[in-house]
Each structure stands twice: as C-alpha cells, then as structure tokens.
Tab-separated table of C-alpha atoms and ligand atoms in Angstrom:
chain	number	residue	atom	x	y	z
A	1326	MET	CA	45.462	-30.442	112.579
A	1327	ASN	CA	45.643	-30.637	116.345
A	1328	THR	CA	44.099	-27.781	118.309
A	1329	MET	CA	42.828	-27.124	121.836
A	1330	PRO	CA	39.808	-25.028	122.905
A	1331	ILE	CA	40.792	-21.486	123.884
A	1332	ARG	CA	39.672	-20.638	127.419
A	1333	GLN	CA	37.329	-17.674	127.535
A	1334	PHE	CA	36.924	-14.685	129.847
A	1335	GLY	CA	35.464	-15.942	133.142
A	1336	ASP	CA	37.526	-19.148	133.162
A	1337	PRO	CA	39.563	-19.055	136.408
A	1338	VAL	CA	42.597	-20.621	134.689
A	1339	LEU	CA	43.141	-17.237	133.040
A	1340	ASN	CA	43.625	-15.538	136.420
A	1341	GLN	CA	46.277	-17.927	137.704
A	1342	VAL	CA	50.010	-17.286	137.601
A	1343	THR	CA	51.802	-19.939	135.522
A	1344	THR	CA	54.852	-21.896	136.693
A	1345	GLU	CA	58.361	-22.152	135.208
A	1346	ILE	CA	59.129	-25.041	132.859
A	1347	SER	CA	62.029	-27.066	134.275
A	1348	ASP	CA	62.432	-29.626	131.473
A	1349	ILE	CA	62.004	-28.646	127.853
A	1350	ASP	CA	61.083	-32.155	126.721
A	1351	SER	CA	59.046	-33.732	123.917
A	1352	ARG	CA	55.787	-33.017	125.768
A	1353	ILE	CA	56.604	-29.307	125.766
A	1354	ALA	CA	57.518	-29.525	122.065
A	1355	SER	CA	54.209	-31.166	121.242
A	1356	LEU	CA	52.294	-28.635	123.364
A	1357	ALA	CA	54.073	-25.830	121.462
A	1358	LYS	CA	53.033	-27.368	118.130
A	1359	THR	CA	49.401	-27.648	119.254
A	1360	MET	CA	49.454	-24.068	120.572
A	1361	ILE	CA	50.782	-22.771	117.227
A	1362	GLU	CA	48.048	-24.613	115.317
A	1363	THR	CA	45.421	-23.329	117.775
A	1364	MET	CA	46.729	-19.754	117.338
A	1365	TYR	CA	46.563	-19.950	113.539
A	1366	GLU	CA	43.129	-21.527	113.553
A	1367	ALA	CA	41.671	-18.782	115.812
A	1368	PRO	CA	43.288	-16.769	114.095
A	1369	GLY	CA	45.500	-14.730	116.370
A	1370	SER	CA	49.048	-13.424	116.639
A	1371	GLY	CA	49.866	-14.723	120.111
A	1372	LEU	CA	48.736	-17.431	122.536
A	1373	ALA	CA	49.799	-18.152	126.113
A	1374	ALA	CA	49.778	-21.701	127.542
A	1375	ASN	CA	47.125	-20.926	130.178
A	1376	GLN	CA	44.782	-19.836	127.378
A	1377	VAL	CA	44.589	-23.531	126.501
A	1378	GLY	CA	44.419	-24.493	130.182
A	1379	VAL	CA	48.088	-25.370	130.760
A	1380	GLN	CA	49.642	-23.578	133.747
A	1381	LYS	CA	53.132	-23.260	132.283
A	1382	ARG	CA	55.286	-20.246	131.441
A	1383	MET	CA	55.278	-20.438	127.697
A	1384	PHE	CA	53.754	-18.550	124.788
A	1385	VAL	CA	53.779	-18.713	121.018
A	1386	TYR	CA	53.446	-15.804	118.613
A	1387	ASP	CA	53.760	-14.761	115.001
A	1388	LYS	CA	54.349	-11.110	114.206
A	1389	GLY	CA	53.962	-11.854	110.510
A	1390	ASP	CA	57.062	-13.834	109.632
A	1391	GLY	CA	56.507	-17.273	111.125
A	1392	PRO	CA	55.810	-18.908	114.484
A	1393	VAL	CA	58.093	-18.404	117.490
A	1394	VAL	CA	57.970	-20.338	120.781
A	1395	VAL	CA	59.115	-18.565	123.960
A	1396	ILE	CA	59.683	-20.571	127.144
A	1397	ASN	CA	60.120	-19.076	130.641
A	1398	PRO	CA	60.050	-15.526	129.338
A	1399	SER	CA	60.655	-12.369	131.285
A	1400	ILE	CA	60.776	-8.724	130.306
A	1401	VAL	CA	63.941	-7.309	131.817
A	1402	GLU	CA	63.666	-3.758	130.495
A	1403	SER	CA	60.989	-1.550	128.987
A	1404	ASP	CA	60.636	2.120	128.177
A	1405	GLY	CA	58.753	4.673	126.144
A	1406	GLU	CA	55.004	4.714	125.574
A	1407	TRP	CA	52.826	3.471	122.729
A	1408	THR	CA	49.059	3.348	122.305
A	1409	PHE	CA	47.678	0.497	120.258
A	1410	GLU	CA	44.286	-1.174	119.807
A	1411	GLU	CA	44.624	-4.522	121.531
A	1412	GLY	CA	42.386	-7.581	121.368
A	1413	CYS	CA	42.541	-11.026	122.987
A	1414	LEU	CA	41.483	-14.507	121.869
A	1415	SER	CA	40.001	-15.037	125.362
A	1416	VAL	CA	37.757	-11.962	124.963
A	1417	PRO	CA	36.841	-12.412	121.302
A	1418	GLY	CA	35.384	-9.637	119.206
A	1419	LEU	CA	36.386	-6.828	121.560
A	1420	SER	CA	39.390	-4.521	121.467
A	1421	TRP	CA	40.559	-1.457	123.315
A	1422	GLU	CA	43.164	1.276	122.917
A	1423	ILE	CA	45.780	0.514	125.546
A	1424	THR	CA	48.894	2.517	126.371
A	1425	ARG	CA	51.927	0.520	127.431
A	1426	PRO	CA	55.706	0.881	127.211
A	1427	ASN	CA	56.905	0.791	123.600
A	1428	ARG	CA	60.371	-0.729	123.640
A	1429	VAL	CA	60.845	-3.994	125.542
A	1430	TYR	CA	63.741	-6.317	126.105
A	1431	LEU	CA	62.624	-9.927	126.549
A	1432	VAL	CA	64.694	-12.940	127.534
A	1433	GLY	CA	63.669	-16.599	127.607
A	1434	ARG	CA	64.465	-19.965	126.031
A	1435	ASP	CA	63.595	-21.573	122.726
A	1436	LEU	CA	62.451	-25.192	122.256
A	1437	ASP	CA	66.095	-26.379	122.115
A	1438	GLY	CA	66.815	-24.718	125.446
A	1439	ASN	CA	68.908	-22.000	123.838
A	1440	GLU	CA	68.791	-18.536	125.325
A	1441	LEU	CA	66.473	-16.094	123.547
A	1442	SER	CA	67.151	-12.420	123.813
A	1443	ILE	CA	64.925	-10.064	121.815
A	1444	GLU	CA	64.886	-6.283	121.936
A	1445	THR	CA	61.942	-4.871	120.034
A	1446	ASP	CA	59.174	-2.285	119.975
A	1447	GLU	CA	55.702	-1.484	118.614
A	1448	TYR	CA	53.723	-4.566	117.480
A	1449	GLU	CA	56.123	-7.286	118.616
A	1450	GLY	CA	56.762	-5.450	121.890
A	1451	ARG	CA	53.009	-5.273	122.429
A	1452	ILE	CA	52.594	-9.006	121.829
A	1453	PHE	CA	55.312	-9.730	124.413
A	1454	GLN	CA	53.649	-7.556	127.071
A	1455	HIS	CA	50.194	-9.010	126.350
A	1456	GLU	CA	51.423	-12.624	126.569
A	1457	MET	CA	53.522	-11.906	129.688
A	1458	ASP	CA	50.353	-10.533	131.301
A	1459	HIS	CA	48.560	-13.823	130.526
A	1460	LEU	CA	51.376	-15.837	132.123
A	1461	ASN	CA	51.012	-13.644	135.215
A	1462	GLY	CA	47.233	-14.180	135.362
A	1463	ILE	CA	46.391	-10.695	134.064
A	1464	LEU	CA	43.773	-10.162	131.344
A	1465	LEU	CA	43.376	-7.288	128.921
A	1466	VAL	CA	40.239	-6.188	130.820
A	1467	ASP	CA	42.466	-5.633	133.876
A	1468	ARG	CA	44.443	-3.056	131.859
A	1469	LEU	CA	41.454	-0.858	130.990
A	1470	ASP	CA	40.866	2.582	132.450
A	1471	ASP	CA	37.690	3.144	134.506
A	1472	ASP	CA	35.469	4.246	131.602
A	1473	GLN	CA	36.675	1.451	129.330
A	1474	ARG	CA	36.125	-1.091	132.106
A	1475	LYS	CA	32.533	0.042	132.758
A	1476	ALA	CA	31.707	-0.218	129.042
A	1477	ALA	CA	33.444	-3.606	128.807
A	1478	LYS	CA	31.497	-4.980	131.797
A	1479	ARG	CA	28.229	-3.891	130.213
A	1480	LEU	CA	29.186	-5.603	126.953
A	1481	LEU	CA	30.324	-8.809	128.637
A	1482	ARG	CA	27.182	-8.925	130.797
A	1483	GLN	CA	24.997	-8.434	127.710
A	1484	ARG	CA	26.950	-11.143	125.933
A	1485	ALA	CA	26.372	-13.517	128.874
A	1486	LEU	CA	22.638	-12.733	128.737
A	1487	ASP	CA	22.522	-13.343	124.976
A	1488	ILE	CA	24.267	-16.663	125.453
A	1489	ALA	CA	21.965	-17.572	128.370
A	1490	THR	CA	18.854	-17.180	126.223
A	1491	THR	CA	20.194	-18.971	123.158
A	1492	ASP	CA	22.810	-21.364	124.497
A	1493	PRO	CA	22.709	-22.375	128.211
A	1494	ASP	CA	25.724	-24.669	127.808
A	1495	GLY	CA	27.687	-21.795	126.326
A	1496	LEU	CA	26.856	-19.671	129.369
A	1497	ARG	CA	28.060	-22.374	131.743
A	1498	SER	CA	31.358	-22.569	129.879
A	1499	LEU	CA	31.632	-18.747	129.842
A	1500	LEU	CA	31.171	-18.778	133.603
A	1501	GLY	CA	33.653	-21.624	133.939
A	1502	GLU	CA	31.140	-24.050	135.444
B	113	LIG	ZN1	45.214	-12.478	125.122
C-alpha cells in the first residue's frame, strides 16, 4: 500500500489555493491512487490533493459505494440548507455542526478526461463542499461561528501544549516548521 502523510492544521499548504490540472497524465493517475489509499487508511470519506501537500485541483471521495476521483471540480449551483456534523482529516478527532447549502451541482473531469456532472444533496453534497473548500485554501475551522471558533482555538492550543510536553517533533510538524 502506498500512502502519503496527511498535512495537519497549521501547515500553510492547507491555506493555499490549488491550481488547475492541465494534463491528466499517468502522474495524476498515480497520485489519485495514492490519495485513495491514504483516504482509506486514515480512514476518511474525502481527501483533497493539498491535504497530501500537492497544490492541484483534485479530490477523491467515497460516499459508501466506492472511490471516485474528481479533477478540476467546480460547484456551479447550490441551494437549500442542511446542518451536519463535519470533521476533517487535517483536524483529527474534532467535529462541528456546520450549516451549508444542501443540494449542489458539481462539474469536473474524471481520470480519463471525461466530463463529470453530479447533482446531489445531503452527505455527498457535503463532501463536495468540504473538498472544494480545501482546494480553495479554506479549512473547516474557517467555517465555524464565533462561539465554535473560540472553543476550537482553546482545544487546538491545548493540543499543541500536550504535544509540546510529550513530543517536541510533533509540535514542530503541527506548526509546520
Ligand atoms: Zn477536510
């Protein structure tokens, strides 16, 4: 099995906007395979390329019926409202109730370069919005309301302190140094 380390909260790569993929070649195919294996190993239901340090517009997901690769995605329409408890592999162990649009219409390309066009809602729609946020350099913590954010900052600070006392190398990687 071939996996890559998942970048954690504090790593600047997570705050950068990714760039379009111009050639869907064998390197992209092999990156997609590694990302899928990394996602399953975590385990998680979605993973964006910049979460493994690659600044490209691509994500993989599995809503429960097998892996799907989405290249150069964009959400062209969304409506409604749905509240769901969302977590993130880059902020492990934490989750928050987040309200976002429910129904989304996503377009992109598959690994063969064919056009993907998916209209969906609820869980799959939530995955799409979460992964699109990653590709635009936005983290779940940026979506929290003021009270949630204050509590999250306290937790993350405490976690950094815990790591600092038990694992100085872990702290450096958490801080992206
Ligand atoms: Zn995430």
